[in-house]
Amino acid sequence: MTDNLDIKVLAIETSCDETSAAVVVNGRLCVSNVISSQVDTHRVFGGVVPEIASRKHTESISFVVDQALDMAKVKPLQLDAIAVTNGPGLIGALVVGLSYAKSLAYGLRLPFIAVSHLHSHICANYLDTTGFEPPFMCLVVSGGHTSLVLVKDYLDYEFVGQTRDDAAGEAFDKVARTLDLPYPGGPEIEKLAALGDPRAIAFPRANTGQDFDFSFSGLKSAVLNFLNKSKMQGTVVPREDVAASFQAAVIDALTDKTIAAASYYGCDKVALAGGVAASSALRQSFAARCDEHRLRLNLPPKTFCTDNAAMVASAAYYKYLARDFAPLDINAYSRS
Ligand code: KG4
Ligand code: ZN
């Protein structure tokens, strides 16, 4: 139940290949979260085709927004703010959501809030929970990011580590392609890995020194070299073992650095965010390691890990409280 004092934000997300709209109350209670995925369209190309993504967003945006309002049983005039992702992401795709959100805010005379995609992913940790609050150490792992973020407060965060090359999700997608698995590779690798031995092949764990950065390009090359060498030598290595050993190497790197960063910065709470955080293997590994180190772990439900608009609405709520509104001539941006 909501009342008139509750802040209801309608948010739109179109940064990559999901068209999504959501209504969230007070940054926490998700009352609707509609996601129209284009993944079947892009799968035949082995990855997201930016021009097709923009066109698909244009086709579905009004339907998705109307459905989010219907499901929330909220009339446009009952909303308190309109929010949208304005970057980083695919420019043409972002512009579709941004233009739609601007026209809604202008037409309804509502405050307009622009949110960064990374900030949104972090805020997935507040959805449908009441007790999880900053400060905490957040690992953001998606197709575009692998970052360790010290979340000091709702609007105050510091990047303490990031990937020096590929993002973790990108490594999953590229290795999946070499194993002839369809896009997106993460869930496919996870399925195959469940049938293999994670200790079968000793793939490298990148050593980036004492800092909290990551590197996955060496691991990706090691998998490619291993597969090529096996082919040339005519040895048969089960794909399941390759997937399981690769996944274990990624998970080890992510857990080790996150636990070390939490300890260095004196955090007693850890959170995961981003599409790769939907991996059950990663979630289990974090649960065990955080338990061992007496750290409280927050895992957003899987639908809030991959791209969705509910997380955008949550991030926007905290900007709303700070009266951090955007002008209607704000632009989209592709890189952070
Ligand atoms: O956050 P997201 O939906 O989009 C970006 O902002 O990039 O993340 C997509 C990424 C893809 O690389 C996909 O392969 C990966 O998340 N992913 C997974 C799993 N589910 C999605 N990676 C590993 N295991 C999964 N179960
Ligand atoms: Zn994302």
XYZ file of C-alpha atoms and ligand atoms in Angstrom:
363
model
C 0.000 0.000 0.000
C 1.246 3.474 -0.800
C -0.052 6.892 0.206
C 0.219 10.437 -1.092
C 3.402 11.149 0.837
C 5.214 8.320 -0.906
C 7.568 9.291 -3.706
C 6.737 7.409 -6.898
C 9.362 7.459 -9.616
C 8.830 6.199 -13.154
C 12.172 5.173 -14.661
C 13.260 4.169 -18.154
C 16.333 2.122 -19.124
C 17.513 1.642 -22.731
C 21.311 1.616 -22.446
C 21.870 -1.692 -24.257
C 19.492 -4.434 -25.421
C 16.662 -4.349 -22.875
C 13.832 -1.827 -23.076
C 12.649 -1.413 -19.512
C 10.317 0.810 -17.481
C 9.514 0.592 -13.781
C 7.663 2.331 -10.981
C 9.400 2.272 -7.597
C 8.097 3.789 -4.364
C 10.535 5.544 -2.007
C 13.509 4.018 -3.805
C 12.856 0.576 -2.349
C 9.457 -0.871 -3.164
C 9.296 -2.073 -6.757
C 5.663 -1.992 -7.888
C 6.344 -2.709 -11.545
C 9.425 -3.573 -13.583
C 8.696 -4.355 -17.240
C 11.617 -5.656 -19.304
C 11.396 -6.269 -23.024
C 14.533 -8.136 -24.043
C 15.956 -7.981 -27.573
C 18.314 -10.849 -26.922
C 16.709 -13.220 -29.461
C 17.163 -10.616 -32.209
C 20.850 -10.032 -31.427
C 21.719 -13.687 -30.774
C 21.919 -14.508 -34.496
C 24.687 -11.875 -34.835
C 26.631 -13.204 -31.830
C 26.319 -9.895 -29.932
C 24.425 -6.615 -29.729
C 24.116 -4.705 -33.030
C 23.789 -1.041 -31.951
C 21.629 0.173 -34.862
C 19.178 -2.706 -34.425
C 19.071 -2.058 -30.661
C 18.019 1.576 -31.229
C 15.285 0.579 -33.671
C 13.929 -2.090 -31.329
C 13.824 0.382 -28.420
C 11.847 2.784 -30.595
C 9.341 0.030 -31.415
C 8.739 -1.020 -27.808
C 9.252 2.018 -25.596
C 5.675 3.331 -25.421
C 4.189 -0.098 -24.847
C 6.731 -0.888 -22.100
C 6.127 2.438 -20.303
C 2.317 2.067 -20.507
C 2.560 -1.457 -19.163
C 4.762 -0.354 -16.234
C 2.166 2.291 -15.278
C -0.740 -0.168 -15.681
C 0.929 -2.837 -13.580
C 1.748 -0.299 -10.862
C -1.858 1.002 -11.022
C -0.425 4.506 -11.096
C -1.738 7.318 -13.315
C 0.900 9.581 -14.890
C -0.329 12.533 -12.810
C 0.280 10.601 -9.589
C 4.000 10.338 -10.336
C 6.565 12.505 -8.536
C 9.461 12.284 -10.998
C 10.643 10.821 -14.302
C 14.070 9.181 -14.383
C 16.237 7.779 -17.146
C 19.676 6.289 -17.774
C 21.717 8.791 -19.816
C 24.993 6.819 -19.942
C 27.279 5.017 -20.264
C 25.899 2.748 -22.973
C 25.099 2.624 -26.679
C 24.427 6.211 -27.757
C 21.594 5.498 -30.202
C 19.899 3.201 -27.683
C 20.262 5.691 -24.811
C 18.819 8.522 -26.901
C 15.544 6.622 -27.401
C 14.896 6.327 -23.654
C 16.269 9.785 -22.918
C 14.026 11.528 -25.474
C 10.972 9.610 -24.302
C 11.669 10.432 -20.647
C 12.274 14.106 -21.452
C 8.958 14.411 -23.259
C 7.124 12.723 -20.377
C 8.745 15.038 -17.822
C 8.005 18.099 -19.972
C 4.414 17.075 -20.703
C 3.632 16.152 -17.093
C 5.688 19.057 -15.635
C 7.573 16.657 -13.398
C 11.155 16.781 -12.099
C 13.530 15.065 -14.499
C 16.372 12.913 -13.153
C 19.288 11.529 -15.194
C 21.087 8.545 -13.694
C 24.354 6.820 -14.536
C 24.071 3.151 -15.434
C 26.709 2.175 -12.910
C 25.019 4.063 -10.069
C 21.760 2.269 -10.984
C 23.372 -1.161 -10.855
C 24.621 -0.396 -7.319
C 21.143 0.760 -6.228
C 19.648 -2.626 -7.215
C 20.841 -3.538 -3.706
C 18.171 -1.322 -2.104
C 15.217 -2.791 -4.005
C 12.701 -4.828 -2.047
C 14.852 -4.628 1.094
C 14.629 -2.232 4.007
C 17.720 -2.989 6.035
C 20.569 -2.722 3.568
C 22.228 0.703 3.651
C 25.630 2.290 2.930
C 28.464 2.118 3.711
C 29.454 -1.060 1.861
C 31.905 -2.396 -0.732
C 30.124 -3.105 -4.032
C 31.446 -5.246 -6.869
C 29.805 -4.121 -10.116
C 30.246 -6.837 -12.729
C 28.467 -6.499 -16.067
C 29.122 -6.670 -19.788
C 30.653 -3.188 -19.689
C 32.056 -2.846 -16.170
C 34.105 -4.590 -13.549
C 34.532 -2.111 -10.745
C 34.969 -2.110 -7.011
C 33.046 0.789 -5.578
C 33.215 1.991 -1.997
C 29.652 3.191 -1.405
C 30.034 5.697 1.455
C 26.508 7.037 1.214
C 23.572 6.919 -1.226
C 25.131 9.593 -3.441
C 28.731 9.363 -2.355
C 30.869 6.633 -3.812
C 34.506 6.128 -4.690
C 35.956 3.830 -7.341
C 38.694 1.819 -5.682
C 39.396 -0.719 -8.430
C 38.479 -1.536 -12.006
C 39.396 -3.746 -14.894
C 42.477 -2.775 -16.851
C 41.137 -4.445 -19.996
C 38.020 -6.590 -20.523
C 34.993 -6.489 -18.238
C 34.124 -9.828 -16.604
C 30.882 -10.155 -18.620
C 32.783 -9.358 -21.820
C 35.246 -12.186 -20.997
C 32.306 -14.568 -20.435
C 30.770 -13.530 -23.767
C 34.063 -13.863 -25.716
C 35.022 -17.241 -24.227
C 31.455 -18.481 -24.855
C 31.844 -17.581 -28.522
C 35.052 -19.617 -28.798
C 33.148 -22.545 -27.256
C 30.409 -22.080 -29.898
C 27.896 -21.009 -27.288
C 25.257 -18.395 -28.117
C 25.097 -14.778 -26.877
C 24.875 -13.808 -24.034
C 27.658 -16.105 -22.954
C 27.500 -15.810 -19.160
C 24.399 -17.942 -18.538
C 25.527 -20.466 -21.211
C 28.985 -20.883 -19.632
C 27.320 -21.270 -16.260
C 25.096 -24.126 -17.542
C 28.022 -25.922 -19.180
C 30.313 -25.327 -16.180
C 27.837 -27.023 -13.853
C 28.666 -30.288 -15.681
C 32.459 -29.858 -15.590
C 35.406 -29.953 -13.195
C 36.599 -26.468 -12.122
C 40.033 -27.916 -11.232
C 40.568 -29.675 -14.580
C 42.660 -26.880 -16.160
C 44.783 -24.419 -14.184
C 43.942 -21.170 -15.999
C 45.856 -18.117 -14.718
C 44.557 -15.799 -12.009
C 45.828 -12.365 -13.061
C 48.157 -10.728 -10.610
C 47.649 -6.967 -10.793
C 49.700 -6.402 -7.645
C 48.542 -4.961 -4.365
C 45.821 -2.752 -5.818
C 42.172 -3.640 -6.393
C 42.229 -3.707 -10.180
C 41.256 -6.665 -12.351
C 42.498 -8.028 -15.670
C 40.727 -10.639 -17.770
C 42.366 -10.410 -21.196
C 45.234 -12.775 -20.205
C 42.732 -15.359 -19.007
C 40.714 -15.014 -22.211
C 43.880 -15.561 -24.306
C 44.875 -18.534 -22.117
C 41.526 -20.216 -22.868
C 41.917 -19.520 -26.606
C 45.503 -20.832 -26.642
C 44.483 -23.902 -24.683
C 41.682 -24.713 -27.137
C 43.924 -24.158 -30.191
C 46.721 -26.288 -28.722
C 44.322 -29.127 -27.860
C 42.952 -29.022 -31.404
C 46.442 -29.148 -32.965
C 47.514 -32.007 -30.700
C 44.266 -33.830 -31.354
C 43.509 -34.132 -27.628
C 39.884 -34.107 -26.599
C 39.156 -31.895 -23.619
C 35.549 -31.779 -22.448
C 34.061 -28.301 -23.097
C 32.388 -28.618 -19.700
C 35.818 -28.705 -18.013
C 37.026 -25.687 -20.007
C 33.887 -23.724 -19.037
C 34.122 -24.766 -15.380
C 37.846 -23.985 -15.112
C 37.434 -20.602 -16.832
C 34.470 -19.665 -14.644
C 36.384 -20.668 -11.499
C 39.317 -18.427 -12.509
C 36.992 -15.417 -12.996
C 35.163 -16.068 -9.734
C 38.408 -16.462 -7.755
C 39.713 -13.122 -9.044
C 36.434 -11.348 -8.259
C 36.019 -12.772 -4.756
C 39.676 -12.378 -3.700
C 39.874 -8.703 -4.675
C 36.472 -7.805 -3.245
C 37.203 -9.378 0.138
C 40.636 -7.722 0.211
C 39.127 -4.315 -0.650
C 36.395 -4.665 1.993
C 39.013 -5.450 4.599
C 41.369 -2.622 3.491
C 38.588 -0.016 3.624
C 37.138 -1.357 6.888
C 33.739 -2.342 5.429
C 31.662 -4.978 7.184
C 29.195 -5.218 4.285
C 29.648 -6.396 0.705
C 27.197 -6.180 -2.209
C 27.111 -7.501 -5.764
C 25.624 -5.763 -8.809
C 25.442 -6.104 -12.610
C 24.555 -8.914 -15.001
C 27.370 -11.256 -13.954
C 26.028 -11.061 -10.375
C 23.137 -13.199 -11.675
C 25.591 -16.124 -11.767
C 24.608 -18.702 -9.136
C 28.211 -19.926 -8.987
C 29.465 -16.404 -8.230
C 26.735 -15.861 -5.637
C 27.555 -19.145 -3.878
C 31.255 -18.412 -3.845
C 30.661 -14.924 -2.369
C 28.269 -16.331 0.238
C 30.904 -18.825 1.425
C 33.818 -16.363 1.421
C 31.870 -13.556 3.115
C 30.720 -15.987 5.767
C 34.313 -17.046 6.366
C 35.379 -13.385 6.752
C 32.300 -12.388 8.810
C 31.125 -9.941 6.182
C 27.429 -9.292 5.597
C 26.597 -9.981 1.936
C 23.703 -8.493 -0.009
C 22.652 -10.206 -3.224
C 19.970 -8.447 -5.267
C 17.373 -10.787 -6.848
C 18.659 -11.916 -10.257
C 16.130 -9.800 -12.236
C 17.559 -6.692 -10.583
C 21.139 -7.718 -11.527
C 20.750 -7.717 -15.317
C 19.612 -4.453 -16.939
C 16.260 -3.202 -15.640
C 14.561 0.124 -14.895
C 13.706 -0.566 -11.228
C 17.349 0.009 -10.266
C 17.263 3.325 -12.190
C 14.186 4.417 -10.203
C 15.921 3.536 -6.943
C 19.022 5.570 -7.834
C 16.770 8.451 -8.941
C 14.922 8.507 -5.614
C 18.098 9.437 -3.744
C 18.804 12.166 -6.303
C 15.199 13.341 -5.881
C 15.728 13.716 -2.126
C 18.849 15.799 -2.865
C 16.901 17.852 -5.460
C 19.492 16.810 -8.025
C 17.423 17.332 -11.165
C 18.660 17.435 -14.762
C 17.918 20.080 -17.400
C 15.857 18.925 -20.377
C 18.745 19.594 -22.776
C 21.027 17.033 -21.100
C 22.794 14.645 -23.491
C 23.456 10.917 -23.521
C 27.095 9.781 -23.209
C 28.663 6.514 -24.269
C 31.641 6.156 -21.893
C 32.171 6.946 -18.229
O 24.278 -5.685 -16.530
P 24.039 -6.358 -17.825
O 22.661 -6.930 -18.075
O 24.353 -5.392 -19.029
C 25.442 -4.513 -19.018
O 25.330 -3.437 -18.382
O 26.485 -4.914 -19.586
O 25.149 -7.517 -17.970
C 25.219 -8.346 -19.083
C 26.377 -9.296 -18.885
C 26.658 -10.168 -20.115
O 28.042 -10.111 -20.382
C 26.239 -11.567 -19.666
O 26.987 -12.600 -20.290
C 26.506 -11.498 -18.175
O 26.091 -10.202 -17.804
N 25.719 -12.511 -17.427
C 26.292 -13.525 -16.763
C 25.223 -14.315 -16.258
N 24.040 -13.722 -16.623
C 24.373 -12.603 -17.353
N 27.568 -13.849 -16.583
C 27.848 -14.966 -15.870
N 26.895 -15.796 -15.387
C 25.580 -15.503 -15.545
N 24.640 -16.312 -15.054
Zn 24.073 -3.025 -17.092
